[in-house]
mmCIF file of C-alpha atoms and ligand atoms in Angstrom:
data_model
loop_
_atom_site.group_PDB
_atom_site.id
_atom_site.type_symbol
_atom_site.label_atom_id
_atom_site.label_comp_id
_atom_site.label_asym_id
_atom_site.label_seq_id
_atom_site.Cartn_x
_atom_site.Cartn_y
_atom_site.Cartn_z
ATOM 1 C CA MET A 1 -0.011 -0.008 -0.005
ATOM 2 C CA ILE A 2 1.141 3.492 -0.812
ATOM 3 C CA SER A 3 -0.201 6.060 1.657
ATOM 4 C CA ASN A 4 -2.091 9.129 0.496
ATOM 5 C CA SER A 5 0.572 11.454 1.837
ATOM 6 C CA ILE A 6 3.206 9.727 -0.317
ATOM 7 C CA ASN A 7 0.928 9.712 -3.365
ATOM 8 C CA GLN A 8 0.480 13.431 -2.876
ATOM 9 C CA LEU A 9 4.237 13.885 -3.416
ATOM 10 C CA LYS A 10 4.037 12.336 -6.830
ATOM 11 C CA ASN A 11 3.461 15.437 -9.008
ATOM 12 C CA GLU A 12 6.154 17.343 -7.191
ATOM 13 C CA MET A 13 8.618 14.434 -7.619
ATOM 14 C CA ILE A 14 7.775 14.238 -11.329
ATOM 15 C CA ALA A 15 8.541 17.968 -11.684
ATOM 16 C CA TRP A 16 11.908 17.546 -9.910
ATOM 17 C CA ARG A 17 12.714 14.459 -12.012
ATOM 18 C CA HIS A 18 11.952 16.229 -15.266
ATOM 19 C CA HIS A 19 14.046 19.251 -14.235
ATOM 20 C CA ILE A 20 17.017 17.021 -13.439
ATOM 21 C CA HIS A 21 16.465 15.065 -16.642
ATOM 22 C CA ALA A 22 16.616 18.257 -18.716
ATOM 23 C CA HIS A 23 19.873 19.324 -17.021
ATOM 24 C CA PRO A 24 22.114 16.232 -16.936
ATOM 25 C CA GLU A 25 25.611 16.417 -15.456
ATOM 26 C CA THR A 26 28.221 13.617 -15.483
ATOM 27 C CA ALA A 27 30.723 12.346 -12.911
ATOM 28 C CA PHE A 28 31.925 14.918 -10.369
ATOM 29 C CA GLU A 29 30.449 17.757 -12.467
ATOM 30 C CA GLU A 30 27.013 17.526 -10.863
ATOM 31 C CA VAL A 31 27.301 21.096 -9.536
ATOM 32 C CA ASN A 32 23.833 22.320 -10.494
ATOM 33 C CA THR A 33 22.226 19.017 -9.576
ATOM 34 C CA THR A 34 23.842 19.221 -6.129
ATOM 35 C CA GLN A 35 22.707 22.830 -5.762
ATOM 36 C CA PHE A 36 19.152 21.787 -6.720
ATOM 37 C CA ILE A 37 19.198 18.983 -4.114
ATOM 38 C CA VAL A 38 20.575 21.306 -1.405
ATOM 39 C CA GLU A 39 17.877 23.890 -2.078
ATOM 40 C CA LYS A 40 15.146 21.267 -1.958
ATOM 41 C CA LEU A 41 16.444 19.665 1.258
ATOM 42 C CA GLN A 42 16.668 23.101 2.922
ATOM 43 C CA SER A 43 13.122 23.900 1.837
ATOM 44 C CA PHE A 44 12.008 20.662 3.592
ATOM 45 C CA GLY A 45 13.611 21.892 6.799
ATOM 46 C CA ILE A 46 16.674 19.642 6.503
ATOM 47 C CA THR A 47 19.471 22.004 7.374
ATOM 48 C CA GLU A 48 22.266 19.687 8.545
ATOM 49 C CA LEU A 49 23.912 19.131 5.161
ATOM 50 C CA TYR A 50 27.451 18.000 4.243
ATOM 51 C CA THR A 51 29.126 18.445 0.877
ATOM 52 C CA HIS A 52 32.746 17.608 1.705
ATOM 53 C CA PHE A 53 32.669 13.859 1.089
ATOM 54 C CA ALA A 54 33.078 14.272 -2.672
ATOM 55 C CA PRO A 55 33.590 17.130 -5.137
ATOM 56 C CA THR A 56 29.837 17.035 -5.790
ATOM 57 C CA GLY A 57 26.922 15.313 -4.080
ATOM 58 C CA VAL A 58 25.374 15.997 -0.676
ATOM 59 C CA VAL A 59 24.591 14.183 2.555
ATOM 60 C CA GLY A 60 21.586 15.252 4.643
ATOM 61 C CA ILE A 61 20.784 14.368 8.266
ATOM 62 C CA ILE A 62 17.171 13.813 9.336
ATOM 63 C CA LYS A 63 16.657 13.315 13.064
ATOM 64 C CA GLY A 64 13.686 11.392 14.409
ATOM 65 C CA GLN A 65 11.727 12.024 17.612
ATOM 66 C CA GLN A 66 14.585 10.790 19.790
ATOM 67 C CA GLU A 67 18.205 9.776 19.494
ATOM 68 C CA GLY A 68 18.750 6.193 18.409
ATOM 69 C CA ARG A 69 20.364 4.082 15.703
ATOM 70 C CA TRP A 70 21.571 5.537 12.382
ATOM 71 C CA ILE A 71 20.710 4.208 8.926
ATOM 72 C CA ALA A 72 21.313 5.621 5.445
ATOM 73 C CA LEU A 73 19.354 5.773 2.196
ATOM 74 C CA ARG A 74 21.340 6.334 -0.977
ATOM 75 C CA ALA A 75 20.621 7.654 -4.486
ATOM 76 C CA ASP A 76 23.076 8.178 -7.316
ATOM 77 C CA ILE A 77 22.717 11.520 -9.158
ATOM 78 C CA ASP A 78 24.928 11.443 -12.275
ATOM 79 C CA ALA A 79 24.138 11.242 -15.995
ATOM 80 C CA LEU A 80 25.947 9.587 -18.916
ATOM 81 C CA ASP A 81 27.778 10.701 -22.062
ATOM 82 C CA ILE A 82 25.028 9.743 -24.495
ATOM 83 C CA ILE A 83 23.112 11.858 -27.059
ATOM 84 C CA GLU A 84 19.453 11.653 -26.041
ATOM 85 C CA GLU A 85 17.025 10.397 -28.656
ATOM 86 C CA ASN A 86 13.743 11.026 -26.854
ATOM 87 C CA ASN A 87 11.010 13.311 -28.093
ATOM 88 C CA ILE A 88 9.828 14.678 -24.739
ATOM 89 C CA ASP A 89 9.351 18.259 -23.555
ATOM 90 C CA TYR A 90 11.964 17.826 -20.837
ATOM 91 C CA CYS A 91 14.615 16.333 -23.137
ATOM 92 C CA SER A 92 18.292 16.879 -22.244
ATOM 93 C CA THR A 93 19.349 20.463 -22.872
ATOM 94 C CA VAL A 94 23.026 19.428 -22.912
ATOM 95 C CA ARG A 95 23.921 17.727 -26.163
ATOM 96 C CA GLY A 96 25.918 14.557 -25.560
ATOM 97 C CA LYS A 97 24.788 14.089 -21.978
ATOM 98 C CA MET A 98 21.628 12.418 -20.734
ATOM 99 C CA HIS A 99 20.083 10.632 -17.797
ATOM 100 C CA ALA A 100 20.034 7.216 -19.477
ATOM 101 C CA CYS A 101 20.320 5.160 -16.276
ATOM 102 C CA GLY A 102 17.430 6.739 -14.347
ATOM 103 C CA HIS A 103 19.577 8.410 -11.694
ATOM 104 C CA ASP A 104 17.304 11.441 -12.232
ATOM 105 C CA GLY A 105 14.494 9.250 -10.924
ATOM 106 C CA HIS A 106 16.594 7.882 -8.064
ATOM 107 C CA THR A 107 17.357 11.477 -7.015
ATOM 108 C CA ALA A 108 13.697 12.561 -7.171
ATOM 109 C CA MET A 109 12.720 9.455 -5.194
ATOM 110 C CA LEU A 110 15.187 10.154 -2.392
ATOM 111 C CA LEU A 111 14.158 13.854 -2.344
ATOM 112 C CA GLY A 112 10.531 12.754 -1.947
ATOM 113 C CA THR A 113 11.578 10.403 0.864
ATOM 114 C CA ALA A 114 13.503 13.188 2.580
ATOM 115 C CA LYS A 115 10.533 15.505 2.357
ATOM 116 C CA TYR A 116 8.205 12.888 3.803
ATOM 117 C CA LEU A 117 10.576 11.916 6.635
ATOM 118 C CA SER A 118 11.298 15.541 7.504
ATOM 119 C CA GLU A 119 7.577 16.340 7.678
ATOM 120 C CA HIS A 120 6.637 13.262 9.760
ATOM 121 C CA ARG A 121 9.751 12.388 11.792
ATOM 122 C CA ASN A 122 7.839 9.400 13.179
ATOM 123 C CA PHE A 123 10.922 7.330 13.929
ATOM 124 C CA VAL A 124 13.547 6.970 16.603
ATOM 125 C CA GLY A 125 17.120 7.604 15.510
ATOM 126 C CA THR A 126 18.681 9.258 12.479
ATOM 127 C CA VAL A 127 18.226 8.813 8.741
ATOM 128 C CA VAL A 128 21.092 9.919 6.551
ATOM 129 C CA VAL A 129 20.182 10.657 2.942
ATOM 130 C CA ILE A 130 23.174 10.194 0.618
ATOM 131 C CA PHE A 131 23.026 11.860 -2.785
ATOM 132 C CA GLN A 132 26.071 10.251 -4.354
ATOM 133 C CA PRO A 133 27.842 11.602 -7.455
ATOM 134 C CA ALA A 134 29.703 9.750 -10.172
ATOM 135 C CA GLU A 135 28.246 6.258 -10.037
ATOM 136 C CA GLU A 136 29.144 5.766 -13.677
ATOM 137 C CA ASN A 137 32.819 4.961 -14.278
ATOM 138 C CA GLU A 138 34.370 7.126 -11.571
ATOM 139 C CA GLY A 139 33.269 5.400 -8.360
ATOM 140 C CA GLY A 140 31.761 8.323 -6.466
ATOM 141 C CA ALA A 141 30.755 5.907 -3.706
ATOM 142 C CA ARG A 142 34.399 4.930 -3.169
ATOM 143 C CA VAL A 143 35.363 8.612 -2.863
ATOM 144 C CA MET A 144 32.654 9.251 -0.250
ATOM 145 C CA VAL A 145 33.687 6.156 1.694
ATOM 146 C CA GLU A 146 37.380 7.098 1.547
ATOM 147 C CA ASN A 147 36.543 10.571 2.753
ATOM 148 C CA GLY A 148 35.110 9.142 5.924
ATOM 149 C CA LEU A 149 31.335 9.070 5.345
ATOM 150 C CA PHE A 150 30.960 6.025 7.599
ATOM 151 C CA GLU A 151 33.516 7.265 10.117
ATOM 152 C CA GLN A 152 31.882 10.629 10.599
ATOM 153 C CA PHE A 153 28.427 9.097 11.204
ATOM 154 C CA PRO A 154 27.699 5.814 13.041
ATOM 155 C CA ILE A 155 25.571 4.471 10.161
ATOM 156 C CA GLU A 156 24.666 0.823 10.736
ATOM 157 C CA ALA A 157 23.125 -0.049 7.386
ATOM 158 C CA VAL A 158 22.722 1.506 3.943
ATOM 159 C CA TYR A 159 19.917 0.943 1.454
ATOM 160 C CA GLY A 160 19.884 1.613 -2.322
ATOM 161 C CA ILE A 161 17.453 1.150 -5.209
ATOM 162 C CA HIS A 162 17.974 0.873 -8.945
ATOM 163 C CA ASN A 163 15.146 1.058 -11.436
ATOM 164 C CA GLN A 164 15.121 -1.760 -13.996
ATOM 165 C CA PRO A 165 13.264 -1.396 -17.284
ATOM 166 C CA ASN A 166 11.817 -4.625 -18.719
ATOM 167 C CA MET A 167 11.357 -6.055 -15.252
ATOM 168 C CA LYS A 168 7.775 -6.179 -13.968
ATOM 169 C CA LEU A 169 6.398 -2.752 -13.098
ATOM 170 C CA ASN A 170 6.518 -1.964 -9.371
ATOM 171 C CA HIS A 171 7.901 -5.365 -8.451
ATOM 172 C CA PHE A 172 10.891 -5.545 -6.102
ATOM 173 C CA TYR A 173 13.784 -7.883 -6.852
ATOM 174 C CA ILE A 174 15.792 -8.604 -3.714
ATOM 175 C CA ASN A 175 18.779 -10.865 -3.273
ATOM 176 C CA HIS A 176 20.296 -12.177 -0.022
ATOM 177 C CA GLY A 177 23.786 -12.295 -1.564
ATOM 178 C CA PRO A 178 25.404 -11.365 -4.907
ATOM 179 C CA MET A 179 23.418 -8.755 -6.838
ATOM 180 C CA MET A 180 25.925 -7.154 -9.232
ATOM 181 C CA ALA A 181 29.348 -8.352 -10.406
ATOM 182 C CA SER A 182 32.784 -6.898 -9.880
ATOM 183 C CA TYR A 183 34.178 -4.736 -12.665
ATOM 184 C CA ASP A 184 37.861 -5.007 -13.590
ATOM 185 C CA VAL A 185 39.643 -3.723 -16.693
ATOM 186 C CA PHE A 186 42.904 -4.812 -18.261
ATOM 187 C CA GLU A 187 45.288 -3.632 -20.926
ATOM 188 C CA ILE A 188 47.908 -5.784 -22.615
ATOM 189 C CA LYS A 189 50.685 -3.932 -24.437
ATOM 190 C CA ILE A 190 52.564 -6.132 -26.908
ATOM 191 C CA THR A 191 55.927 -5.039 -28.195
ATOM 192 C CA GLY A 192 57.634 -6.857 -31.079
ATOM 193 C CA VAL A 193 59.887 -5.746 -33.908
ATOM 194 C CA GLY A 194 58.352 -3.806 -36.759
ATOM 195 C CA ALA A 195 59.240 -4.908 -40.269
ATOM 196 C CA HIS A 196 58.378 -4.649 -43.931
ATOM 197 C CA ALA A 197 55.264 -6.692 -44.571
ATOM 198 C CA ALA A 198 57.114 -8.464 -47.377
ATOM 199 C CA ALA A 199 59.919 -9.506 -45.007
ATOM 200 C CA PRO A 200 58.087 -10.954 -41.954
ATOM 201 C CA HIS A 201 61.137 -13.027 -41.014
ATOM 202 C CA LEU A 202 62.973 -9.834 -40.086
ATOM 203 C CA GLY A 203 60.289 -8.803 -37.546
ATOM 204 C CA LYS A 204 58.457 -10.092 -34.471
ATOM 205 C CA ASP A 205 54.786 -9.947 -35.465
ATOM 206 C CA THR A 206 52.666 -8.230 -32.794
ATOM 207 C CA ILE A 207 49.353 -8.793 -34.608
ATOM 208 C CA LEU A 208 49.836 -12.559 -34.771
ATOM 209 C CA THR A 209 50.870 -12.524 -31.113
ATOM 210 C CA ALA A 210 47.849 -10.417 -30.160
ATOM 211 C CA THR A 211 45.347 -12.681 -31.913
ATOM 212 C CA GLN A 212 46.850 -15.791 -30.243
ATOM 213 C CA ILE A 213 46.513 -14.067 -26.871
ATOM 214 C CA VAL A 214 42.853 -13.095 -27.572
ATOM 215 C CA ASN A 215 41.989 -16.671 -28.505
ATOM 216 C CA SER A 216 43.758 -18.141 -25.495
ATOM 217 C CA LEU A 217 42.178 -15.712 -23.025
ATOM 218 C CA GLN A 218 38.840 -17.338 -23.875
ATOM 219 C CA SER A 219 40.118 -20.523 -22.239
ATOM 220 C CA ILE A 220 40.014 -18.851 -18.801
ATOM 221 C CA VAL A 221 36.219 -19.054 -18.574
ATOM 222 C CA SER A 222 35.903 -22.415 -20.305
ATOM 223 C CA ARG A 223 38.928 -24.221 -18.792
ATOM 224 C CA ASN A 224 40.042 -22.456 -15.609
ATOM 225 C CA ALA A 225 36.811 -21.311 -13.927
ATOM 226 C CA ASP A 226 34.630 -23.782 -12.079
ATOM 227 C CA PRO A 227 31.634 -24.347 -14.400
ATOM 228 C CA LEU A 228 29.328 -23.516 -11.452
ATOM 229 C CA SER A 229 30.957 -20.134 -10.827
ATOM 230 C CA SER A 230 30.183 -16.983 -12.818
ATOM 231 C CA LEU A 231 32.899 -15.274 -14.849
ATOM 232 C CA VAL A 232 33.046 -13.035 -17.922
ATOM 233 C CA VAL A 233 36.304 -12.264 -19.773
ATOM 234 C CA SER A 234 35.510 -9.926 -22.680
ATOM 235 C CA ILE A 235 38.053 -8.447 -25.079
ATOM 236 C CA THR A 236 36.599 -5.101 -26.113
ATOM 237 C CA GLN A 237 39.474 -3.431 -28.025
ATOM 238 C CA ILE A 238 42.382 -4.452 -30.168
ATOM 239 C CA HIS A 239 44.523 -1.820 -31.800
ATOM 240 C CA SER A 240 47.525 -2.188 -34.071
ATOM 241 C CA GLY A 241 48.916 -1.075 -37.383
ATOM 242 C CA ASP A 242 48.380 1.948 -39.639
ATOM 243 C CA THR A 243 48.898 0.742 -43.178
ATOM 244 C CA TRP A 244 49.047 -2.232 -45.587
ATOM 245 C CA ASN A 245 52.696 -2.921 -45.966
ATOM 246 C CA VAL A 246 54.113 -2.650 -42.443
ATOM 247 C CA LEU A 247 54.133 -5.211 -39.656
ATOM 248 C CA PRO A 248 53.518 -2.962 -36.634
ATOM 249 C CA GLN A 249 55.919 -2.937 -33.721
ATOM 250 C CA LYS A 250 53.168 -2.540 -31.113
ATOM 251 C CA ALA A 251 49.677 -3.862 -30.412
ATOM 252 C CA VAL A 252 47.249 -3.158 -27.586
ATOM 253 C CA ILE A 253 44.430 -5.378 -26.287
ATOM 254 C CA ARG A 254 41.866 -4.129 -23.751
ATOM 255 C CA GLY A 255 39.022 -5.869 -22.014
ATOM 256 C CA THR A 256 37.005 -6.399 -18.898
ATOM 257 C CA VAL A 257 36.477 -9.128 -16.276
ATOM 258 C CA ARG A 258 33.248 -9.626 -14.281
ATOM 259 C CA THR A 259 32.644 -12.030 -11.432
ATOM 260 C CA PHE A 260 31.130 -12.310 -7.933
ATOM 261 C CA SER A 261 33.933 -14.097 -6.122
ATOM 262 C CA ALA A 262 37.287 -12.682 -5.010
ATOM 263 C CA GLN A 263 38.859 -16.099 -5.612
ATOM 264 C CA VAL A 264 37.652 -16.232 -9.249
ATOM 265 C CA GLN A 265 38.764 -12.626 -9.696
ATOM 266 C CA ASP A 266 42.302 -13.455 -8.441
ATOM 267 C CA MET A 267 42.412 -16.479 -10.719
ATOM 268 C CA ALA A 268 41.314 -14.462 -13.778
ATOM 269 C CA GLU A 269 43.921 -11.753 -13.155
ATOM 270 C CA GLN A 270 46.681 -14.292 -12.678
ATOM 271 C CA ARG A 271 45.727 -16.297 -15.817
ATOM 272 C CA ILE A 272 45.442 -13.173 -18.013
ATOM 273 C CA LYS A 273 48.991 -12.210 -17.014
ATOM 274 C CA GLN A 274 50.281 -15.732 -17.439
ATOM 275 C CA ILE A 275 48.674 -16.285 -20.842
ATOM 276 C CA ALA A 276 49.641 -12.876 -22.236
ATOM 277 C CA THR A 277 53.275 -13.013 -21.169
ATOM 278 C CA GLY A 278 53.645 -16.703 -21.985
ATOM 279 C CA ILE A 279 52.273 -16.416 -25.495
ATOM 280 C CA ALA A 280 54.244 -13.260 -26.158
ATOM 281 C CA THR A 281 57.396 -15.091 -25.118
ATOM 282 C CA ALA A 282 56.529 -17.989 -27.406
ATOM 283 C CA PHE A 283 56.292 -15.545 -30.315
ATOM 284 C CA ASP A 284 59.506 -13.807 -29.289
ATOM 285 C CA ALA A 285 57.629 -10.613 -28.388
ATOM 286 C CA LYS A 286 56.941 -8.973 -25.048
ATOM 287 C CA ALA A 287 53.636 -8.361 -23.217
ATOM 288 C CA ASP A 288 53.047 -5.944 -20.368
ATOM 289 C CA VAL A 289 49.778 -6.416 -18.537
ATOM 290 C CA ASP A 290 48.065 -3.666 -16.587
ATOM 291 C CA TYR A 291 45.161 -5.086 -14.538
ATOM 292 C CA GLN A 292 42.912 -2.679 -12.622
ATOM 293 C CA ARG A 293 40.155 -3.484 -10.182
ATOM 294 C CA ARG A 294 37.481 -0.837 -10.630
ATOM 295 C CA TYR A 295 34.338 -1.880 -8.703
ATOM 296 C CA PRO A 296 34.013 -4.800 -6.317
ATOM 297 C CA ALA A 297 31.006 -7.109 -6.527
ATOM 298 C CA THR A 298 27.807 -5.817 -4.916
ATOM 299 C CA ILE A 299 26.985 -8.433 -2.312
ATOM 300 C CA ASN A 300 23.860 -7.872 -0.217
ATOM 301 C CA TYR A 301 23.744 -8.745 3.465
ATOM 302 C CA ALA A 302 21.175 -11.390 4.363
ATOM 303 C CA LYS A 303 19.837 -9.583 7.442
ATOM 304 C CA GLN A 304 19.227 -6.307 5.594
ATOM 305 C CA ALA A 305 17.761 -8.297 2.666
ATOM 306 C CA ASP A 306 15.146 -9.667 5.062
ATOM 307 C CA ILE A 307 14.421 -6.113 6.285
ATOM 308 C CA ALA A 308 14.095 -5.015 2.630
ATOM 309 C CA ILE A 309 11.749 -7.927 1.906
ATOM 310 C CA ALA A 310 9.574 -7.018 4.890
ATOM 311 C CA ALA A 311 9.501 -3.362 3.768
ATOM 312 C CA ALA A 312 8.766 -4.166 0.130
ATOM 313 C CA ASN A 313 6.093 -6.632 1.203
ATOM 314 C CA LYS A 314 4.241 -3.823 3.000
ATOM 315 C CA VAL A 315 4.387 -1.644 -0.139
ATOM 316 C CA VAL A 316 3.651 -4.008 -3.007
ATOM 317 C CA GLY A 317 2.609 -7.293 -1.346
ATOM 318 C CA GLN A 318 4.171 -10.724 -1.461
ATOM 319 C CA GLU A 319 2.942 -11.382 -5.016
ATOM 320 C CA ASN A 320 5.004 -8.495 -6.336
ATOM 321 C CA LEU A 321 8.256 -9.586 -4.738
ATOM 322 C CA VAL A 322 10.931 -11.566 -6.544
ATOM 323 C CA ILE A 323 13.204 -13.007 -3.878
ATOM 324 C CA ASP A 324 16.703 -14.149 -4.845
ATOM 325 C CA PRO A 325 16.529 -13.434 -8.586
ATOM 326 C CA LEU A 326 19.567 -14.269 -10.708
ATOM 327 C CA PRO A 327 22.131 -11.515 -10.201
ATOM 328 C CA SER A 328 23.456 -9.299 -12.999
ATOM 329 C CA MET A 329 26.985 -9.347 -14.482
ATOM 330 C CA GLY A 330 26.777 -5.545 -14.651
ATOM 331 C CA SER A 331 28.359 -3.567 -11.825
ATOM 332 C CA GLU A 332 27.535 -0.826 -9.389
ATOM 333 C CA ASP A 333 29.658 1.345 -7.118
ATOM 334 C CA PHE A 334 27.228 0.867 -4.203
ATOM 335 C CA ALA A 335 29.556 -2.119 -3.700
ATOM 336 C CA PHE A 336 32.091 0.200 -1.999
ATOM 337 C CA MET A 337 29.509 1.141 0.627
ATOM 338 C CA LEU A 338 28.680 -2.563 1.218
ATOM 339 C CA GLN A 339 32.384 -3.288 1.693
ATOM 340 C CA LYS A 340 32.312 -0.895 4.621
ATOM 341 C CA ILE A 341 28.921 -1.476 6.276
ATOM 342 C CA PRO A 342 25.959 -3.844 5.899
ATOM 343 C CA GLY A 343 23.132 -3.013 3.555
ATOM 344 C CA VAL A 344 21.105 -4.047 0.572
ATOM 345 C CA TYR A 345 20.697 -2.979 -3.044
ATOM 346 C CA VAL A 346 17.404 -3.813 -4.719
ATOM 347 C CA TRP A 347 15.974 -3.535 -8.196
ATOM 348 C CA LEU A 348 12.621 -1.882 -8.716
ATOM 349 C CA GLY A 349 10.952 -3.139 -11.897
ATOM 350 C CA ALA A 350 9.951 -0.286 -14.242
ATOM 351 C CA GLY A 351 7.962 -2.184 -16.888
ATOM 352 C CA LYS A 352 8.474 -2.197 -20.649
ATOM 353 C CA GLY A 353 10.750 0.426 -22.195
ATOM 354 C CA ALA A 354 14.191 1.128 -23.632
ATOM 355 C CA ASN A 355 17.010 -0.453 -21.662
ATOM 356 C CA LEU A 356 19.422 1.331 -19.354
ATOM 357 C CA HIS A 357 22.163 3.284 -21.174
ATOM 358 C CA ASN A 358 20.120 3.318 -24.408
ATOM 359 C CA PRO A 359 19.598 6.789 -26.048
ATOM 360 C CA ALA A 360 15.828 6.213 -25.917
ATOM 361 C CA PHE A 361 15.744 5.307 -22.202
ATOM 362 C CA ASN A 362 13.508 7.379 -19.971
ATOM 363 C CA PHE A 363 12.874 6.719 -16.258
ATOM 364 C CA ASN A 364 9.327 5.556 -15.576
ATOM 365 C CA ASP A 365 7.671 8.062 -13.200
ATOM 366 C CA GLU A 366 5.200 5.345 -12.207
ATOM 367 C CA VAL A 367 7.767 3.879 -9.783
ATOM 368 C CA LEU A 368 8.523 7.113 -7.833
ATOM 369 C CA ALA A 369 5.858 6.700 -5.147
ATOM 370 C CA THR A 370 6.671 3.008 -4.820
ATOM 371 C CA GLY A 371 10.329 3.827 -4.217
ATOM 372 C CA VAL A 372 9.499 6.440 -1.567
ATOM 373 C CA SER A 373 7.091 4.034 0.182
ATOM 374 C CA TYR A 374 9.809 1.370 0.222
ATOM 375 C CA PHE A 375 12.366 3.764 1.782
ATOM 376 C CA VAL A 376 9.838 4.945 4.346
ATOM 377 C CA GLU A 377 9.036 1.328 5.235
ATOM 378 C CA ILE A 378 12.732 0.616 5.616
ATOM 379 C CA VAL A 379 12.845 3.424 8.181
ATOM 380 C CA ASN A 380 9.741 1.966 9.871
ATOM 381 C CA GLN A 381 11.389 -1.472 10.008
ATOM 382 C CA GLU A 382 14.764 -0.181 11.233
ATOM 383 C CA LEU A 383 13.847 2.741 13.468
ATOM 384 C CA ALA A 384 10.362 1.909 14.687
ATOM 385 C CA ILE A 385 9.041 4.033 17.558
ATOM 386 C CA GLN A 386 7.863 0.825 19.351
ATOM 387 C CA GLU A 387 11.497 0.113 20.099
ATOM 388 C CA LEU A 388 11.177 2.674 22.877
ATOM 389 C CA ALA A 389 9.117 0.234 24.921
ATOM 390 C CA ASN A 390 11.911 -2.353 24.923
HETATM 391 NI NI1 LIG B 1 22.587 3.261 -12.880
#
């Protein structure tokens, strides 16, 4: 059930969402978005605000009726470098940037929640609302964590939502464990000896070496990973050569690794290095491997997953819950928060529409009130006034 007072916030949230959608800003450049959020929070009477955890983004403190435990609700606020292809009256006004992941909706949803909580304050303890920048590519969550977000405040659990188009409208998808995969990137630089294409015996062919490496890297998933574990090794770039009659001296291969387990991640890194350097040696060339771990896997905590299930159950009912769905091999920087403190990241089905990161994507406003109700129920579950009696 969605209460009348939350439904009444809907039109206002839609207006905020459309404003943010029309003015997209990408990683750590969300200056106007942050300013917009600050102004709204202040207008709700939330005056304890912090902006020092990241170059952009804001953290707001909402106190309940009495001191008590602390929990946090998180929204990401950044847009993507995509040219929008929607024909809507609040289309992106910044060519080449758009809210194609629905973070405009996540922001509006958390603003609506903040307004509701500030008006009602019918809980014991403190709710921290985290408007996090730079979810895409730059790991804004990591920056906020490194800058002491969870040291400055005694937050016991953090809750996040992501909208998911083409999942059932207003259904919650909640996992007790792995939800999103880790995200690593690697670059293999191959150095050989350049030569005339007509005299290959005078060179060390980097293109032949590179293609052998690409082929052999595919054996990591099929031959090294346990068939019951999840692992992706994708080669996404291969660059070499400039003309027809030269064997190039250098080649570069780039790609990404996704998994849920630290053990599998270690294995993949080690095998990529071993295969690349071993094959390069066999072809009398040299390979240098740069392997970077970008985002860890997003692994939910079972206890908070149960709290999320109880909260979602109150909002949409048991029949609209999908418990322990298959996780996604995509990634999410909320993982950095879950490395520090317990919490849960859920998907909120948004019904049929263009997929995330597609130029025709548009957040479905029909999930805004559902998201607010869920967050409010999380607060009811975690910081219930009844606890006073105990
Ligand atoms: Ni996203």
